[in-house]
Amino acid sequence: MNALDPVNSHGCGGGCSCSGSADTAEPELPLMEAPFEARPDDWTPPHVNGVALCDEQEVLDAPALRQRACTELLRQAAIAKDLLPADDPAPHRGATSEAAADAIERLLDTALELPEPMDAAGRRHYAAHAGRYAIGEKVRARHVLFAVTPGVDVQQLRQRAEACLLDVRNTTPQEQAAGDRFAAAAKSTSNCPSGAQGGDLGWLTAQDCAPEFARELFGQAEVGVLPRLVHSRFGLHVVEVLERAAGTTPPYEQVRATVLATLRQQSFATALSQYLQLLAGQAQMHGVELEGAETPLVQ
C-alpha cells in the first residue's frame, strides 16, 4: 500500500456533489493553510534535522506540519538506509521527488514488521463489528457541511459547526412543529449543494460514501441528529439519520478476506505510527510535535 497516495474520494453521500467511493483510504480533515500573518523578525521555520517544513509565506496548521514532518522523517530515513541519494532535493511546500516517494515505500516494506492476521483474530473482529459488513443496508440522511477551504480558520470553523450541532439537537417539539430547523440551517449555512434541499442526501449505501462518512452512518442503530461532528477531507458535517433499512449480515466465511484486509490495515497503521515516533525521537525537530500523534500518512 502507498502511504503517500493522495486522497481522492469525497466526504458526503450519493445525493450530493461530494459523493465518493468507500474503497478509498480514511483520511483526516484536509490539511489547509491558515490565514497568513506577518512573521516576527526572529522567526525560525519548523524543521526536521535542519530541513525546513515550510517557507516564510506559508502558515500551516498543526496537522499539516505533522504530515510534512512525517514525510521528511521517512525521506531522511530512506537516505540513511542508502535507498535514496543524499542529494535528493528537499521537499518544496510539502512536495517530495518521485524518487523519494518510491524510496519511502521500499523503506516501509523493510522497516515495518506486519504479522499476517490469524483467522481467530478475524473472527473476533467480525463478532465485534458484524454490522460493518452488512449487505444491502441503507440510510436516509441529511447534513450541514462546514467546508475547510484555503485560508479558513479551522478552530473558528469547528466552533461554528459545534454551535450548529448543539442548536439542531436541542430543538424542542414545539420549535420543530413551527419549522424544520435542520433544513433551515442547511439552506443558510451548508457549503454543499444539497443545502438547497435542506441538506437532503437521499437514500445511501456504504458504497455511495467515502469511508469516513460510511463508518459513522452504517452498522449502527442511531436515528436522529448524530451527537458528534463527522469529519471528512472536505470539512465538518452535522448529520441527521432520518431512516434506516436493515441489510443482511453475511457469515464470516463470506467476508473473511475483507475482515483480514481490515486487520492488515490496522496493523500497518500501528506499525507506521510507532516507527515514526522512533524516528522523531532520534531527530532534531523544531516547531512541530509528533509524539502520540496519529500521522496523516497512515492510509
Tab-separated table of N, CA, C and O in Angstrom, residues 192-260:
chain	number	residue	atom	x	y	z
A	192	CYS	N	-22.474	22.708	0.958
A	192	CYS	CA	-22.749	21.631	-0.010
A	192	CYS	C	-23.960	22.014	-0.848
A	192	CYS	O	-24.908	22.618	-0.336
A	193	PRO	N	-23.970	21.682	-2.149
A	193	PRO	CA	-25.150	21.984	-2.978
A	193	PRO	C	-26.439	21.384	-2.428
A	193	PRO	O	-27.526	21.887	-2.716
A	194	SER	N	-26.329	20.315	-1.631
A	194	SER	CA	-27.531	19.714	-1.049
A	194	SER	C	-28.228	20.661	-0.087
A	194	SER	O	-29.382	20.430	0.289
A	195	GLY	N	-27.559	21.743	0.331
A	195	GLY	CA	-28.176	22.701	1.226
A	195	GLY	C	-29.454	23.290	0.655
A	195	GLY	O	-30.388	23.617	1.401
A	196	ALA	N	-29.515	23.412	-0.665
A	196	ALA	CA	-30.709	23.961	-1.300
A	196	ALA	C	-31.925	23.073	-1.070
A	196	ALA	O	-33.067	23.540	-1.124
A	197	GLN	N	-31.681	21.788	-0.795
A	197	GLN	CA	-32.746	20.839	-0.481
A	197	GLN	C	-32.786	20.520	1.008
A	197	GLN	O	-33.195	19.431	1.421
A	198	GLY	N	-32.342	21.451	1.816
A	198	GLY	CA	-32.346	21.241	3.251
A	198	GLY	C	-31.312	20.239	3.712
A	198	GLY	O	-31.436	19.672	4.801
A	199	GLY	N	-30.274	20.031	2.895
A	199	GLY	CA	-29.209	19.098	3.253
A	199	GLY	C	-29.507	17.660	2.926
A	199	GLY	O	-28.720	16.763	3.270
A	200	ASP	N	-30.626	17.391	2.254
A	200	ASP	CA	-31.061	16.014	1.999
A	200	ASP	C	-30.106	15.295	1.060
A	200	ASP	O	-29.784	15.772	-0.034
A	201	LEU	N	-29.613	14.137	1.485
A	201	LEU	CA	-28.720	13.303	0.681
A	201	LEU	C	-29.433	12.092	0.099
A	201	LEU	O	-28.832	11.312	-0.635
A	202	GLY	N	-30.706	11.905	0.457
A	202	GLY	CA	-31.459	10.767	-0.044
A	202	GLY	C	-31.039	9.469	0.634
A	202	GLY	O	-30.407	9.455	1.680
A	203	TRP	N	-31.398	8.358	-0.017
A	203	TRP	CA	-31.022	7.040	0.496
A	203	TRP	C	-29.599	6.697	0.049
A	203	TRP	O	-29.263	6.840	-1.120
A	204	LEU	N	-28.778	6.265	0.993
A	204	LEU	CA	-27.376	5.972	0.729
A	204	LEU	C	-27.057	4.536	1.083
A	204	LEU	O	-27.635	3.968	2.010
A	205	THR	N	-26.132	3.958	0.349
A	205	THR	CA	-25.490	2.715	0.765
A	205	THR	C	-24.054	3.057	1.152
A	205	THR	O	-23.560	4.149	0.859
A	206	ALA	N	-23.382	2.132	1.793
A	206	ALA	CA	-21.996	2.378	2.189
A	206	ALA	C	-21.127	2.655	0.970
A	206	ALA	O	-20.162	3.418	1.045
A	207	GLN	N	-21.470	2.053	-0.168
A	207	GLN	CA	-20.679	2.251	-1.384
A	207	GLN	C	-20.848	3.653	-1.960
A	207	GLN	O	-20.022	4.091	-2.772
A	208	ASP	N	-21.899	4.350	-1.551
A	208	ASP	CA	-22.113	5.710	-2.034
A	208	ASP	C	-21.250	6.729	-1.296
A	208	ASP	O	-21.166	7.883	-1.717
A	209	CYS	N	-20.648	6.317	-0.193
A	209	CYS	CA	-19.991	7.260	0.705
A	209	CYS	C	-18.495	7.009	0.784
A	209	CYS	O	-18.026	5.887	0.606
A	210	ALA	N	-17.770	8.056	1.097
A	210	ALA	CA	-16.364	7.908	1.452
A	210	ALA	C	-16.275	7.162	2.788
A	210	ALA	O	-17.215	7.182	3.581
A	211	PRO	N	-15.155	6.494	3.045
A	211	PRO	CA	-15.061	5.623	4.224
A	211	PRO	C	-15.358	6.310	5.533
A	211	PRO	O	-16.033	5.753	6.400
A	212	GLU	N	-14.841	7.545	5.719
A	212	GLU	CA	-15.046	8.206	6.999
A	212	GLU	C	-16.507	8.549	7.224
A	212	GLU	O	-16.987	8.611	8.356
A	213	PHE	N	-17.243	8.746	6.133
A	213	PHE	CA	-18.675	9.017	6.237
A	213	PHE	C	-19.427	7.720	6.508
A	213	PHE	O	-20.289	7.658	7.392
A	214	ALA	N	-19.098	6.674	5.764
A	214	ALA	CA	-19.768	5.383	5.931
A	214	ALA	C	-19.564	4.828	7.331
A	214	ALA	O	-20.474	4.235	7.921
A	215	ARG	N	-18.368	5.021	7.884
A	215	ARG	CA	-18.064	4.493	9.211
A	215	ARG	C	-18.993	5.075	10.269
A	215	ARG	O	-19.342	4.406	11.246
A	216	GLU	N	-19.406	6.333	10.104
A	216	GLU	CA	-20.272	6.982	11.083
A	216	GLU	C	-21.743	6.651	10.884
A	216	GLU	O	-22.532	6.703	11.832
A	217	LEU	N	-22.127	6.314	9.649
A	217	LEU	CA	-23.545	6.129	9.353
A	217	LEU	C	-24.002	4.678	9.419
A	217	LEU	O	-25.146	4.411	9.813
A	218	PHE	N	-23.138	3.753	9.022
A	218	PHE	CA	-23.586	2.379	8.824
A	218	PHE	C	-23.121	1.454	9.938
A	218	PHE	O	-22.159	1.729	10.642
A	219	GLY	N	-23.848	0.329	10.088
A	219	GLY	CA	-23.516	-0.642	11.114
A	219	GLY	C	-23.872	-0.169	12.507
A	219	GLY	O	-23.343	-0.677	13.497
A	220	GLN	N	-24.783	0.801	12.598
A	220	GLN	CA	-25.189	1.347	13.885
A	220	GLN	C	-26.704	1.472	13.919
A	220	GLN	O	-27.379	1.299	12.900
A	221	ALA	N	-27.238	1.775	15.096
A	221	ALA	CA	-28.692	1.842	15.259
A	221	ALA	C	-29.207	3.261	15.419
A	221	ALA	O	-30.417	3.480	15.506
A	222	GLU	N	-28.315	4.240	15.453
A	222	GLU	CA	-28.720	5.619	15.725
A	222	GLU	C	-29.662	6.168	14.663
A	222	GLU	O	-29.444	5.988	13.468
A	223	VAL	N	-30.700	6.850	15.116
A	223	VAL	CA	-31.595	7.611	14.256
A	223	VAL	C	-31.732	8.985	14.889
A	223	VAL	O	-31.832	9.110	16.107
A	224	GLY	N	-31.740	10.013	14.062
A	224	GLY	CA	-31.782	11.376	14.557
A	224	GLY	C	-30.468	12.083	14.295
A	224	GLY	O	-29.592	11.559	13.595
A	225	VAL	N	-30.318	13.258	14.849
A	225	VAL	CA	-29.082	14.024	14.671
A	225	VAL	C	-27.969	13.334	15.455
A	225	VAL	O	-28.099	13.087	16.653
A	226	LEU	N	-26.887	13.000	14.767
A	226	LEU	CA	-25.773	12.341	15.441
A	226	LEU	C	-25.184	13.281	16.489
A	226	LEU	O	-25.044	14.488	16.235
A	227	PRO	N	-24.807	12.760	17.656
A	227	PRO	CA	-24.337	13.628	18.739
A	227	PRO	C	-22.900	14.091	18.579
A	227	PRO	O	-22.303	14.602	19.522
A	228	ARG	N	-22.330	13.922	17.419
A	228	ARG	CA	-20.928	14.264	17.169
A	228	ARG	C	-20.800	14.805	15.746
A	228	ARG	O	-21.606	14.469	14.871
A	229	LEU	N	-19.781	15.605	15.528
A	229	LEU	CA	-19.475	16.053	14.177
A	229	LEU	C	-18.821	14.912	13.408
A	229	LEU	O	-18.047	14.143	13.964
A	230	VAL	N	-19.125	14.813	12.136
A	230	VAL	CA	-18.493	13.831	11.266
A	230	VAL	C	-17.407	14.549	10.465
A	230	VAL	O	-17.680	15.563	9.814
A	231	HIS	N	-16.193	14.031	10.533
A	231	HIS	CA	-15.059	14.637	9.832
A	231	HIS	C	-14.921	14.007	8.445
A	231	HIS	O	-15.017	12.789	8.297
A	232	SER	N	-14.652	14.839	7.470
A	232	SER	CA	-14.243	14.348	6.158
A	232	SER	C	-13.154	15.261	5.639
A	232	SER	O	-12.871	16.307	6.224
A	233	ARG	N	-12.552	14.901	4.518
A	233	ARG	CA	-11.489	15.732	3.975
A	233	ARG	C	-12.015	17.072	3.493
A	233	ARG	O	-11.252	17.988	3.240
A	234	PHE	N	-13.333	17.226	3.380
A	234	PHE	CA	-13.894	18.491	2.959
A	234	PHE	C	-14.256	19.391	4.126
A	234	PHE	O	-14.527	20.562	3.934
A	235	GLY	N	-14.294	18.832	5.320
A	235	GLY	CA	-14.626	19.668	6.456
A	235	GLY	C	-15.363	18.920	7.542
A	235	GLY	O	-15.105	17.751	7.811
A	236	LEU	N	-16.325	19.597	8.163
A	236	LEU	CA	-17.083	19.060	9.287
A	236	LEU	C	-18.551	19.005	8.906
A	236	LEU	O	-19.090	19.947	8.313
A	237	HIS	N	-19.190	17.908	9.266
A	237	HIS	CA	-20.584	17.696	8.902
A	237	HIS	C	-21.440	17.515	10.149
A	237	HIS	O	-21.080	16.744	11.042
A	238	VAL	N	-22.565	18.217	10.196
A	238	VAL	CA	-23.637	17.903	11.136
A	238	VAL	C	-24.579	16.975	10.374
A	238	VAL	O	-25.077	17.335	9.302
A	239	VAL	N	-24.812	15.787	10.906
A	239	VAL	CA	-25.536	14.748	10.162
A	239	VAL	C	-26.771	14.299	10.929
A	239	VAL	O	-26.716	14.087	12.153
A	240	GLU	N	-27.879	14.169	10.214
A	240	GLU	CA	-29.093	13.591	10.784
A	240	GLU	C	-29.467	12.340	10.001
A	240	GLU	O	-29.591	12.384	8.771
A	241	VAL	N	-29.635	11.226	10.708
A	241	VAL	CA	-30.132	9.988	10.111
A	241	VAL	C	-31.649	10.006	10.228
A	241	VAL	O	-32.194	10.028	11.337
A	242	LEU	N	-32.338	9.995	9.092
A	242	LEU	CA	-33.791	10.069	9.080
A	242	LEU	C	-34.438	8.683	9.148
A	242	LEU	O	-35.436	8.496	9.850
A	243	GLU	N	-33.872	7.737	8.415
A	243	GLU	CA	-34.420	6.369	8.396
A	243	GLU	C	-33.291	5.386	8.148
A	243	GLU	O	-32.259	5.737	7.566
A	244	ARG	N	-33.526	4.155	8.562
A	244	ARG	CA	-32.593	3.063	8.286
A	244	ARG	C	-33.355	1.885	7.697
A	244	ARG	O	-34.479	1.584	8.120
A	245	ALA	N	-32.746	1.239	6.725
A	245	ALA	CA	-33.268	-0.011	6.168
A	245	ALA	C	-32.204	-1.072	6.390
A	245	ALA	O	-31.106	-0.988	5.827
A	246	ALA	N	-32.506	-2.020	7.262
A	246	ALA	CA	-31.506	-3.014	7.647
A	246	ALA	C	-31.113	-3.892	6.461
A	246	ALA	O	-31.946	-4.258	5.625
A	247	GLY	N	-29.853	-4.228	6.411
A	247	GLY	CA	-29.365	-5.166	5.405
A	247	GLY	C	-29.227	-6.554	6.023
A	247	GLY	O	-29.709	-6.819	7.127
A	248	THR	N	-28.580	-7.427	5.330
A	248	THR	CA	-28.322	-8.778	5.835
A	248	THR	C	-26.842	-8.906	6.146
A	248	THR	O	-25.993	-8.376	5.428
A	249	THR	N	-26.547	-9.602	7.225
A	249	THR	CA	-25.156	-9.799	7.625
A	249	THR	C	-24.677	-11.148	7.126
A	249	THR	O	-25.184	-12.185	7.558
A	250	PRO	N	-23.716	-11.172	6.204
A	250	PRO	CA	-23.231	-12.446	5.663
A	250	PRO	C	-22.427	-13.196	6.710
A	250	PRO	O	-21.911	-12.596	7.663
A	251	PRO	N	-22.293	-14.511	6.566
A	251	PRO	CA	-21.446	-15.263	7.501
A	251	PRO	C	-19.984	-14.847	7.365
A	251	PRO	O	-19.567	-14.308	6.338
A	252	TYR	N	-19.217	-15.110	8.408
A	252	TYR	CA	-17.807	-14.719	8.430
A	252	TYR	C	-17.061	-15.239	7.213
A	252	TYR	O	-16.252	-14.524	6.609
A	253	GLU	N	-17.326	-16.488	6.845
A	253	GLU	CA	-16.592	-17.092	5.732
A	253	GLU	C	-16.761	-16.297	4.444
A	253	GLU	O	-15.855	-16.247	3.611
A	254	GLN	N	-17.902	-15.645	4.286
A	254	GLN	CA	-18.170	-14.903	3.055
A	254	GLN	C	-17.391	-13.590	2.992
A	254	GLN	O	-17.068	-13.091	1.899
A	255	VAL	N	-17.084	-13.017	4.150
A	255	VAL	CA	-16.383	-11.723	4.181
A	255	VAL	C	-15.001	-11.855	4.807
A	255	VAL	O	-14.372	-10.851	5.159
A	256	ARG	N	-14.517	-13.076	4.931
A	256	ARG	CA	-13.239	-13.329	5.604
A	256	ARG	C	-12.107	-12.497	5.006
A	256	ARG	O	-11.311	-11.891	5.732
A	257	ALA	N	-12.016	-12.450	3.673
A	257	ALA	CA	-10.926	-11.719	3.029
A	257	ALA	C	-10.980	-10.234	3.378
A	257	ALA	O	-9.945	-9.602	3.642
A	258	THR	N	-12.181	-9.667	3.409
A	258	THR	CA	-12.329	-8.249	3.745
A	258	THR	C	-11.954	-7.996	5.196
A	258	THR	O	-11.287	-6.996	5.511
A	259	VAL	N	-12.363	-8.876	6.090
A	259	VAL	CA	-12.050	-8.712	7.510
A	259	VAL	C	-10.543	-8.760	7.733
A	259	VAL	O	-9.967	-7.919	8.431
A	260	LEU	N	-9.877	-9.743	7.126
A	260	LEU	CA	-8.428	-9.863	7.314
A	260	LEU	C	-7.691	-8.686	6.691
A	260	LEU	O	-6.667	-8.237	7.219
